XYZ file of C-alpha atoms in Angstrom:
688
model
C 14.878 -20.165 -15.066
C 12.631 -21.916 -17.617
C 10.034 -24.422 -16.460
C 11.757 -27.401 -18.121
C 14.944 -26.798 -16.164
C 12.948 -26.256 -12.974
C 11.119 -29.533 -13.488
C 14.397 -31.330 -14.153
C 15.975 -29.995 -10.951
C 12.874 -30.827 -8.917
C 12.567 -34.330 -10.349
C 16.296 -35.043 -9.956
C 16.264 -34.087 -6.268
C 13.119 -36.128 -5.703
C 14.622 -39.224 -7.351
C 17.876 -38.883 -5.404
C 15.845 -38.782 -2.187
C 13.870 -41.844 -3.315
C 17.109 -43.748 -3.930
C 18.435 -42.790 -0.489
C 15.199 -43.819 1.227
C 15.021 -47.176 -0.538
C 18.689 -47.876 0.192
C 18.176 -46.913 3.828
C 15.184 -49.226 4.134
C 17.424 -52.203 3.393
C 19.192 -51.751 6.742
C 16.123 -50.838 8.779
C 15.361 -52.902 11.846
C 12.089 -54.724 12.441
C 9.989 -52.595 14.789
C 7.789 -54.004 17.537
C 4.593 -52.642 15.948
C 5.601 -54.061 12.608
C 5.562 -57.630 13.873
C 2.054 -57.191 15.287
C 0.683 -55.525 12.158
C 2.244 -58.057 9.810
C 0.687 -60.928 11.756
C -2.653 -59.136 11.662
C -2.351 -58.515 7.912
C -1.877 -62.270 7.459
C -5.130 -62.825 9.370
C -6.895 -60.181 7.272
C -5.823 -61.853 4.031
C -6.896 -65.219 5.447
C -10.334 -63.706 6.060
C -10.701 -62.863 2.371
C -9.147 -66.041 0.959
C -11.455 -68.119 3.179
C -14.505 -66.236 1.940
C -15.026 -64.630 5.329
C -14.929 -67.898 7.293
C -11.603 -67.292 9.063
C -12.558 -64.673 11.673
C -9.199 -64.530 13.480
C -8.700 -60.925 12.372
C -11.873 -59.907 14.225
C -10.720 -61.432 17.525
C -8.037 -59.043 18.816
C -8.878 -58.302 22.479
C -5.276 -57.683 23.533
C -4.052 -55.571 20.633
C -7.311 -54.000 19.337
C -5.865 -54.384 15.839
C -9.242 -55.059 14.270
C -9.961 -51.337 14.633
C -7.077 -50.474 12.302
C -7.829 -50.489 8.603
C -4.096 -50.870 7.766
C -4.910 -51.378 4.067
C -1.356 -50.591 2.989
C -0.115 -53.334 5.331
C -2.670 -55.758 3.914
C -1.777 -54.941 0.301
C 1.912 -55.408 1.080
C 1.259 -58.844 2.574
C -0.902 -59.757 -0.421
C 1.968 -58.836 -2.764
C 4.342 -60.914 -0.626
C 2.029 -63.922 -0.988
C 1.445 -63.507 -4.714
C 5.127 -62.968 -5.486
C 6.428 -65.608 -3.079
C 8.790 -63.093 -1.435
C 10.872 -64.685 1.322
C 12.408 -61.518 2.727
C 9.122 -60.422 4.252
C 10.347 -57.499 6.303
C 12.795 -56.357 3.639
C 9.882 -55.953 1.224
C 7.764 -54.268 3.884
C 10.536 -51.748 4.445
C 10.755 -51.110 0.707
C 7.009 -50.423 0.624
C 7.298 -48.123 3.630
C 10.009 -46.091 1.913
C 7.859 -45.768 -1.221
C 4.912 -44.505 0.842
C 7.168 -42.050 2.669
C 8.641 -40.774 -0.596
C 5.191 -40.294 -2.134
C 4.184 -38.218 0.901
C 7.348 -36.129 0.440
C 6.666 -35.717 -3.274
C 3.035 -34.651 -2.840
C 3.938 -32.189 -0.067
C 6.711 -30.703 -2.214
C 4.373 -30.426 -5.202
C 1.842 -28.685 -2.969
C 4.495 -26.229 -1.773
C 5.454 -25.598 -5.382
C 1.815 -25.065 -6.388
C 1.181 -22.515 -3.630
C 4.525 -20.743 -3.244
C 6.510 -21.419 -6.393
C 9.430 -23.502 -7.582
C 11.714 -22.322 -4.761
C 9.273 -23.556 -2.121
C 9.045 -26.974 -3.792
C 12.829 -27.352 -3.864
C 13.125 -26.087 -0.284
C 10.496 -28.600 0.832
C 12.485 -31.473 -0.714
C 15.652 -30.270 1.005
C 13.897 -29.891 4.374
C 12.530 -33.421 4.098
C 16.042 -34.622 3.311
C 17.173 -33.367 6.740
C 14.092 -34.579 8.661
C 15.387 -37.634 10.558
C 12.164 -38.538 12.375
C 10.025 -38.622 9.237
C 12.700 -40.337 7.138
C 13.431 -42.808 9.925
C 9.796 -43.873 10.134
C 9.675 -44.065 6.338
C 12.110 -46.974 6.523
C 9.858 -49.423 8.368
C 6.563 -47.873 9.508
C 3.674 -49.166 7.384
C 1.052 -47.656 9.666
C 1.831 -44.007 10.336
C 3.685 -43.220 7.105
C 0.929 -44.463 4.736
C -1.570 -42.524 6.849
C 0.591 -39.416 6.408
C 0.592 -40.106 2.673
C -3.193 -40.386 2.587
C -3.620 -37.267 4.710
C -1.393 -34.949 2.640
C -2.813 -36.415 -0.587
C -6.284 -35.686 0.771
C -5.359 -32.103 1.639
C -3.847 -31.609 -1.814
C -6.959 -33.091 -3.446
C -9.317 -30.924 -1.379
C -7.408 -27.811 -2.435
C -7.502 -28.811 -6.098
C -11.202 -29.639 -5.903
C -12.321 -26.461 -4.127
C -10.185 -24.166 -6.281
C -11.271 -25.761 -9.549
C -13.413 -23.499 -11.712
C -15.150 -26.446 -13.350
C -18.718 -27.192 -12.333
C -17.881 -30.887 -12.307
C -14.114 -31.396 -11.847
C -13.975 -35.085 -12.752
C -10.230 -35.656 -12.328
C -10.123 -33.784 -9.018
C -13.162 -35.727 -7.784
C -11.565 -39.093 -8.557
C -8.317 -38.104 -6.808
C -10.305 -36.865 -3.823
C -12.247 -40.117 -3.549
C -9.092 -42.211 -3.760
C -7.111 -40.142 -1.245
C -9.912 -40.004 1.353
C -10.661 -43.711 0.927
C -6.971 -44.602 1.230
C -6.488 -42.444 4.328
C -9.589 -43.818 6.078
C -8.599 -47.363 5.175
C -5.368 -46.936 7.146
C -6.979 -45.314 10.186
C -10.599 -44.365 10.701
C -9.370 -40.922 11.743
C -8.965 -40.232 8.032
C -12.639 -39.232 8.129
C -11.268 -35.840 9.213
C -10.674 -35.203 5.514
C -14.412 -35.418 4.885
C -14.997 -32.927 7.693
C -12.404 -30.574 6.186
C -14.026 -30.886 2.776
C -17.447 -29.842 4.070
C -16.039 -27.172 6.370
C -14.049 -25.368 3.719
C -16.781 -25.735 1.130
C -19.039 -23.727 3.453
C -16.203 -21.323 4.285
C -15.699 -20.759 0.558
C -19.424 -20.239 0.022
C -19.799 -17.762 2.905
C -16.691 -15.736 2.074
C -17.745 -15.673 -1.569
C -21.153 -14.344 -0.587
C -19.632 -11.662 1.661
C -16.601 -10.611 -0.329
C -17.099 -12.110 -3.779
C -16.944 -13.625 -6.216
C -20.357 -15.118 -5.491
C -21.384 -18.503 -6.787
C -24.847 -19.215 -8.062
C -27.179 -21.217 -5.852
C -27.394 -23.983 -8.441
C -23.620 -24.307 -8.551
C -23.443 -24.428 -4.745
C -26.145 -27.080 -4.513
C -24.463 -29.060 -7.271
C -21.085 -28.835 -5.518
C -22.643 -29.859 -2.196
C -24.288 -32.864 -3.832
C -20.982 -33.815 -5.451
C -19.143 -33.504 -2.128
C -21.729 -35.759 -0.482
C -21.357 -38.286 -3.308
C -17.547 -38.180 -3.010
C -17.723 -38.671 0.771
C -20.116 -41.621 0.527
C -18.090 -43.406 -2.178
C -14.824 -42.796 -0.303
C -16.367 -44.073 2.950
C -17.609 -47.237 1.223
C -14.280 -47.862 -0.526
C -12.355 -47.419 2.737
C -13.885 -50.556 4.291
C -13.441 -52.908 1.334
C -10.122 -54.281 2.664
C -10.989 -53.801 6.335
C -12.932 -56.742 7.802
C -14.140 -54.920 10.918
C -15.316 -51.934 8.893
C -16.962 -54.277 6.409
C -19.108 -55.850 9.156
C -21.025 -52.587 9.482
C -19.728 -49.963 7.037
C -21.898 -47.205 8.466
C -21.137 -47.360 12.181
C -17.976 -49.429 12.661
C -15.574 -46.810 11.243
C -17.063 -44.328 13.726
C -16.694 -46.810 16.586
C -13.100 -47.492 15.576
C -12.277 -43.794 15.467
C -13.800 -43.162 18.900
C -11.940 -46.090 20.469
C -8.596 -45.340 18.836
C -8.784 -41.662 19.811
C -8.934 -42.962 23.397
C -6.640 -45.949 22.980
C -7.334 -48.293 25.930
C -3.839 -49.757 26.324
C -1.433 -47.721 28.445
C 2.346 -47.961 28.776
C 5.109 -46.399 30.778
C 7.730 -44.356 29.026
C 10.360 -41.759 29.800
C 9.405 -38.102 29.496
C 11.407 -35.241 30.990
C 13.416 -37.737 33.041
C 10.345 -39.376 34.604
C 9.031 -42.863 33.966
C 5.322 -42.143 33.622
C 2.159 -43.825 32.359
C 1.073 -42.615 28.938
C -2.420 -41.664 30.113
C -0.861 -39.313 32.703
C 1.435 -37.357 30.403
C 1.252 -33.541 30.721
C -0.777 -31.499 28.226
C 2.372 -30.247 26.520
C 3.737 -33.739 25.780
C 3.167 -33.486 22.025
C 4.443 -29.913 21.433
C 7.437 -30.571 23.702
C 8.393 -33.697 21.756
C 8.064 -31.771 18.497
C 10.193 -28.968 19.916
C 13.094 -31.289 20.771
C 12.948 -33.500 17.652
C 12.078 -31.188 14.744
C 15.107 -30.047 12.729
C 15.851 -26.458 13.729
C 15.840 -25.513 10.030
C 12.175 -26.517 9.809
C 11.366 -24.571 12.974
C 13.203 -21.554 11.542
C 10.993 -21.754 8.444
C 7.890 -21.825 10.627
C 9.093 -18.824 12.631
C 9.725 -16.890 9.424
C 6.292 -17.783 8.058
C 4.311 -16.641 11.112
C 5.153 -12.907 11.080
C 5.336 -12.713 7.302
C 2.222 -14.638 6.339
C 0.395 -11.457 5.228
C 3.103 -10.832 2.671
C 3.664 -14.476 1.728
C 0.030 -15.384 1.038
C -1.584 -13.717 -1.957
C -5.326 -13.035 -1.960
C -6.106 -15.869 -4.378
C -4.234 -18.355 -2.141
C -6.048 -17.587 1.125
C -8.359 -20.623 0.922
C -5.617 -23.191 0.148
C -3.408 -21.810 2.886
C -6.306 -21.829 5.327
C -6.836 -25.522 4.573
C -3.157 -26.349 5.094
C -2.847 -24.366 8.321
C -6.062 -25.826 9.709
C -5.033 -29.388 8.778
C -1.812 -28.928 10.767
C -3.072 -26.942 13.741
C -6.441 -28.572 14.414
C -5.201 -32.128 15.227
C -2.419 -30.785 17.463
C -4.646 -28.308 19.328
C -7.370 -30.943 19.693
C -4.841 -33.349 21.217
C -3.621 -30.715 23.670
C -7.175 -29.894 24.764
C -8.528 -33.439 25.029
C -5.297 -35.044 26.335
C -5.803 -38.542 24.878
C -3.601 -41.524 25.664
C -0.515 -40.560 23.635
C 2.894 -42.207 23.491
C 6.012 -42.769 21.357
C 6.695 -39.087 20.825
C 4.772 -37.596 17.893
C 4.777 -40.817 15.883
C 0.978 -40.814 15.806
C 1.086 -37.247 14.458
C 3.514 -37.853 11.613
C 0.592 -37.065 9.302
C 0.825 -33.329 10.089
C 4.539 -33.119 9.293
C 4.267 -32.877 5.475
C 1.980 -29.871 5.934
C 4.441 -28.376 8.418
C 7.255 -28.706 5.876
C 5.071 -27.014 3.234
C 4.614 -24.066 5.598
C 8.294 -23.906 6.586
C 9.523 -24.184 2.991
C 7.134 -21.449 1.872
C 8.286 -19.230 4.737
C 11.941 -19.544 3.698
C 11.486 -19.262 -0.070
C 8.848 -16.533 0.186
C 11.046 -14.413 2.416
C 13.932 -14.808 -0.037
C 11.740 -13.389 -2.774
C 10.668 -10.411 -0.661
C 14.074 -9.379 0.638
C 15.916 -6.878 -1.519
C 19.142 -6.731 0.467
C 21.741 -9.170 -0.867
C 23.217 -9.576 2.632
C 19.850 -10.419 4.159
C 19.139 -12.897 1.386
C 22.506 -14.561 1.958
C 21.834 -14.718 5.691
C 18.433 -16.302 5.042
C 20.105 -18.953 2.921
C 23.037 -19.605 5.253
C 21.041 -19.848 8.506
C 18.797 -22.809 7.430
C 21.860 -24.510 5.933
C 23.764 -24.213 9.220
C 20.723 -25.394 11.171
C 20.489 -28.412 8.879
C 24.036 -29.603 9.601
C 23.110 -31.347 12.864
C 20.260 -33.521 11.485
C 22.143 -34.101 8.209
C 25.205 -35.301 10.115
C 23.067 -37.574 12.251
C 21.421 -39.103 9.176
C 24.755 -39.681 7.451
C 25.997 -41.639 10.464
C 22.729 -43.167 11.717
C 20.199 -43.411 8.876
C 18.751 -46.667 10.197
C 18.091 -44.901 13.537
C 16.738 -41.706 12.027
C 13.431 -41.938 13.893
C 15.097 -41.570 17.313
C 16.724 -38.219 16.437
C 16.778 -35.362 18.955
C 17.871 -31.859 18.031
C 20.311 -29.465 19.686
C 17.687 -28.254 22.171
C 17.710 -31.707 23.764
C 21.477 -32.096 23.439
C 21.064 -34.633 20.641
C 20.324 -38.307 21.301
C 23.055 -38.376 23.932
C 21.406 -35.533 25.854
C 17.968 -37.126 25.461
C 19.169 -40.477 26.830
C 17.347 -40.994 30.133
C 15.215 -37.875 29.648
C 13.117 -39.103 26.717
C 12.398 -42.401 25.033
C 14.829 -42.963 22.208
C 14.597 -46.457 20.664
C 10.954 -47.065 21.588
C 10.513 -49.201 18.464
C 13.310 -51.675 19.431
C 15.078 -51.142 16.078
C 18.521 -51.251 17.711
C 17.867 -54.961 18.184
C 18.591 -55.525 14.477
C 22.204 -54.414 14.700
C 22.650 -56.268 17.979
C 21.304 -59.468 16.406
C 23.494 -59.018 13.314
C 26.571 -58.695 15.494
C 25.622 -61.742 17.570
C 25.015 -63.856 14.450
C 28.531 -63.074 13.211
C 29.926 -63.789 16.676
C 28.158 -67.164 16.908
C 29.293 -68.171 13.431
C 32.895 -67.493 14.436
C 32.427 -69.426 17.691
C 31.104 -72.390 15.707
C 29.073 -73.827 18.599
C 26.734 -76.491 17.217
C 24.728 -76.950 20.404
C 21.366 -75.292 20.961
C 21.865 -71.681 21.960
C 19.188 -69.751 23.822
C 19.120 -66.084 22.844
C 16.817 -63.967 24.979
C 15.608 -60.501 24.007
C 13.268 -57.863 25.393
C 11.294 -58.089 22.161
C 10.991 -61.032 19.808
C 14.112 -61.481 17.670
C 13.029 -64.687 15.947
C 13.132 -63.128 12.487
C 16.824 -62.354 12.683
C 17.739 -65.932 13.641
C 15.394 -67.615 11.152
C 18.349 -69.128 9.284
C 20.033 -70.459 12.432
C 18.178 -73.643 13.517
C 20.444 -74.099 16.540
C 19.318 -70.760 18.020
C 16.186 -70.570 20.134
C 14.867 -67.074 20.816
C 12.808 -66.280 23.930
C 11.249 -63.047 25.124
C 11.855 -61.748 28.620
C 11.789 -58.400 30.367
C 15.117 -56.852 31.252
C 14.532 -56.817 35.016
C 13.602 -60.524 35.001
C 16.589 -61.725 32.979
C 18.210 -63.544 35.917
C 15.116 -65.733 36.393
C 15.271 -67.459 33.007
C 17.583 -69.817 31.184
C 19.519 -68.157 28.358
C 23.022 -67.952 26.943
C 22.949 -64.534 25.280
C 20.686 -61.593 25.864
C 19.881 -58.797 23.400
C 18.503 -55.822 25.249
C 17.398 -52.492 23.791
C 17.052 -49.425 26.002
C 13.237 -49.588 25.961
C 11.839 -49.884 29.508
C 15.235 -49.284 31.058
C 14.679 -46.857 33.940
C 15.863 -43.260 33.534
C 17.914 -43.658 36.731
C 20.015 -46.353 35.104
C 20.362 -44.577 31.753
C 21.336 -41.192 33.172
C 23.839 -42.647 35.630
C 25.592 -44.885 33.113
C 24.317 -48.074 34.774
C 23.089 -49.448 31.445
C 24.429 -51.152 29.399
C 25.964 -53.453 32.025
C 29.733 -53.685 32.301
C 29.761 -57.279 31.055
C 28.133 -56.414 27.696
C 29.863 -58.147 24.799
C 28.782 -55.503 22.317
C 26.997 -52.155 22.557
C 25.096 -50.523 19.691
C 25.119 -46.723 19.750
C 23.254 -44.018 17.886
C 24.138 -40.358 18.222
C 26.569 -41.204 21.024
C 23.944 -42.968 23.163
C 23.626 -46.730 23.748
C 20.477 -48.220 22.227
C 21.198 -51.953 22.415
C 23.489 -54.309 24.305
C 24.468 -57.930 23.688
C 25.287 -59.799 26.893
C 26.873 -63.218 27.347
C 25.934 -65.095 30.472
C 28.885 -65.920 32.692
C 27.058 -68.481 34.814
C 23.570 -69.736 35.672
C 23.584 -69.668 39.464
C 21.087 -66.794 39.371
C 18.658 -68.781 37.213
C 19.090 -72.009 39.187
C 18.676 -70.092 42.448
C 15.481 -68.479 41.210
C 14.188 -71.861 40.092
C 14.970 -73.354 43.512
C 13.219 -70.412 45.185
C 10.064 -70.952 43.093
C 10.120 -74.620 44.084
C 10.555 -73.717 47.796
C 14.039 -75.234 48.007
C 14.986 -72.207 50.051
C 18.334 -73.299 51.510
C 19.581 -74.291 48.065
C 18.230 -71.032 46.643
C 20.051 -69.045 49.314
C 23.344 -70.722 48.485
C 23.014 -70.360 44.696
C 21.834 -66.751 44.808
C 24.605 -65.869 47.250
C 27.147 -67.185 44.732
C 25.386 -65.360 41.882
C 25.468 -62.091 43.814
C 29.233 -62.337 44.301
C 29.640 -62.523 40.517
C 27.031 -59.958 39.518
C 26.177 -56.922 41.632
C 24.413 -54.997 38.869
C 21.258 -57.091 38.680
C 18.572 -55.925 41.134
C 16.556 -59.118 40.797
C 19.406 -61.248 42.169
C 19.504 -59.036 45.276
C 15.736 -59.292 45.611
C 15.553 -63.068 45.211
C 18.453 -63.518 47.629
C 16.605 -61.373 50.192
C 13.466 -63.494 49.757
C 15.497 -66.680 50.288
C 17.120 -65.206 53.400
C 13.785 -64.142 54.832
C 12.251 -67.538 54.205
C 15.106 -69.242 56.012
C 14.692 -66.975 59.040
C 17.492 -64.496 58.422
C 15.257 -61.422 58.158
C 17.888 -58.950 59.389
C 20.300 -59.961 56.638
C 17.384 -59.895 54.168
C 16.789 -56.280 55.205
C 20.423 -55.479 54.574
C 20.378 -57.104 51.117
C 17.241 -55.195 50.176
C 18.939 -51.949 51.144
C 21.867 -52.926 48.920
C 19.374 -53.641 46.155
C 17.815 -50.180 46.519
C 21.268 -48.636 46.477
C 21.821 -50.242 43.074
C 18.359 -49.101 41.933
C 16.303 -46.913 44.325
C 13.208 -47.465 42.175
C 13.198 -51.245 41.952
C 9.528 -51.912 42.637
C 9.664 -55.513 43.973
C 12.332 -54.477 46.513
C 10.333 -51.442 47.674
C 7.202 -53.541 48.053
C 8.957 -56.384 49.879
C 10.794 -53.955 52.165
C 7.472 -52.358 53.051
C 5.858 -55.717 53.781
C 8.762 -56.820 56.003
C 8.676 -53.515 57.906
C 4.905 -53.819 58.371
C 5.300 -57.344 59.792
C 7.752 -55.944 62.325
C 5.172 -53.253 63.112
C 7.582 -50.570 61.976
C 4.668 -48.739 60.394
C 6.482 -45.484 59.665
C 9.227 -47.251 57.746
C 6.683 -49.416 55.935
C 4.634 -46.357 54.976
C 7.764 -44.667 53.642
C 8.477 -47.604 51.324
C 4.881 -47.790 50.096
C 4.683 -44.024 49.481
C 7.914 -44.079 47.515
C 6.609 -46.951 45.424
C 3.323 -45.163 44.676
C 5.212 -41.968 43.903
C 7.246 -43.806 41.312
C 4.429 -45.967 39.923
C 0.950 -44.589 40.493
C -0.521 -47.847 39.164
C 1.118 -50.182 41.683
C -2.289 -50.732 43.271
C -1.260 -53.271 45.909
C 0.923 -50.581 47.508
C -2.139 -48.379 48.123
C -3.861 -51.178 50.019
C -0.749 -51.922 52.090
C -0.231 -48.225 52.821
C -3.861 -47.921 53.906
C -3.412 -50.909 56.239
C -0.491 -49.373 58.114
C -2.049 -45.881 58.053
C -5.391 -47.077 59.452
C -3.773 -47.886 62.804
C -3.415 -44.175 63.535
C -5.714 -42.390 61.101
C -8.629 -44.215 59.464
C -9.627 -41.101 57.512
C -6.186 -40.902 55.905
C -6.375 -44.617 55.092
C -9.749 -44.153 53.384
C -8.367 -41.272 51.335
C -5.460 -43.446 50.206
C -7.884 -46.110 48.992
C -10.068 -43.527 47.254
C -6.984 -42.245 45.444
C -6.300 -45.804 44.330
C -9.860 -46.103 43.025
C -9.553 -42.808 41.175
C -6.676 -44.348 39.254
C -8.375 -47.747 38.909
C -12.072 -47.834 39.888
C -12.168 -51.605 39.308
C -9.423 -52.598 41.761
C -11.314 -55.032 43.979
C -8.868 -55.254 46.959
C -9.120 -51.468 47.444
C -12.935 -51.636 47.468
C -12.848 -54.525 49.950
C -10.395 -52.666 52.214
C -12.590 -49.577 52.092
C -15.558 -51.694 53.160
C -13.573 -53.035 56.139
C -12.602 -49.521 57.221
C -16.297 -48.572 57.365
C -17.431 -51.862 58.924
C -17.784 -50.460 62.454
C -18.288 -46.745 61.904
C -20.779 -46.923 59.022
C -22.192 -50.431 58.369
C -24.537 -49.137 55.669
C -21.674 -47.656 53.652
C -19.614 -50.799 54.251
C -22.475 -52.866 52.808
C -22.512 -50.585 49.764
C -18.812 -51.232 49.136
C -19.335 -54.963 49.716
C -21.923 -54.890 46.949
C -19.558 -53.098 44.598
C -16.781 -55.595 45.384
C -19.039 -58.554 44.546
C -19.648 -57.140 41.079
C -15.940 -56.803 40.372
C -13.837 -59.679 39.100
């Protein structure tokens, strides 16, 4: 096939994919991260338009957003301002799809450069059936632009190091721009500089040992050029990054060190457990990749591994070494260091373009090597068959592409309750769209309170009679609202796996891949809210009556059971309170307030064994429920002070700054070891 026809086929497929990605971005939901990063980008642009006087963007103690360069975000917001674009998130999604497509294009061009036209076409087709990457390309202006910068940097490094020119001007400019762009999104982009130096020295050493050797002057000149490129790229990376601009030399390093050990932790579902992100097992990342990669991509990787000796020609060893290292090193480093990781492999999307290059080269290279027509047909048919599952999912659920799970996990339906699915809250968009249509048909002109477990204000911006409030799912009965939009984020695995969410009274349920991702609920009555309000105001008899009525109408909400039990206990009916709490734990055995309150009530009755059982169960479910450690130590100390001390030490291993545990430890040593007790007293005084 002549090169013109090859180029036409390649370009046509690439443009079709671009059209699909842009069209898909129009229906993408607003993600939770997106709201935070857009608001921060506004602050960043205010910093520059005020001449550096508006320092809001440097004051981000809760989100740590100042450590993100997020240049692509900032540029997008600048374009929105200049152009007067009203559909803010629609334009952001368009820009995300462009960044995602550019990453796809560069990766496919790299595959074509290293393994031929077939590999480039195969790479485009594999990307077309890659739901996670395509899904994030619809609305993720953080991880997708970083992936673009990373693969562009890898491509530029390969072009630079394999250039025969003494001073490759074009390659140098591309290298500067790609490194600067990547670092300006995340400081971790400085890895590209490390790769550049590493493989320059690898090239020099292997050339000296095996030839062809390079003259010392050429090596020194190249090293000087690499240093110049790195310095210029580093400087350019902080130009649109206020925190980096404060100290261009050290602040990018500080940002990288902090973000590699991200201080904020969350709880999410993994392997059916609801665990804290800083306690995930070492295999979290590879396991998530295993159950979310398209099997066609994994097949390409499996083909490449045993056949790499035949697929990689001698003159391509250096480029392939760079690609393989750029994919393997970040993943292996994460496994070894076990940083605070969450949301699947979202933070490692940047290695996926390189993975597709490898997989595509494995498939196309093997096709070239095989002489048997039957084997060649099998090698074509197998990836096609393996692509049917992700392709079918994308055709039906393009806007939810990022939450795809492959056949190994049983699809999204099989993953429901075993892994996080809609961790970005994107199902909220479809739920809000449905509710808007519903409210327009109802024609209610009064103020309507719509609650949601993440802000939904953007969707109701054109409905002045709708007030949106945020509230957590388990606290929904304690607030005043008329409709509630709830995604499956932070819903316990117990409820998801047993079909206890969405609730039976849901007006509308949004599904993706056969699993519920969002529910719209209409409130039947407000006795639960009024009862909770009365309870908070110590009108306990009234609270008991209202919550009793609410419980008759709704026996799915754990918080109503809990609040009713509190009201009963306050009015002296502790036995009935016990019974209600048991009913609550039957509805949800892991409802933390009920476990804690049951333990406290049992301890007051001096039923220490029962109390200890509740506290242990609570700690087993949530290792960071620190108050339970102290309560468990209290009841345990009556029989075994050593065991009580060990419980408190375990608490302090999880949270060394938990003051009540330090104070309790001091009390346990007060008589037996006054000196040690005084030591703990001193530590407690220093803690807030």
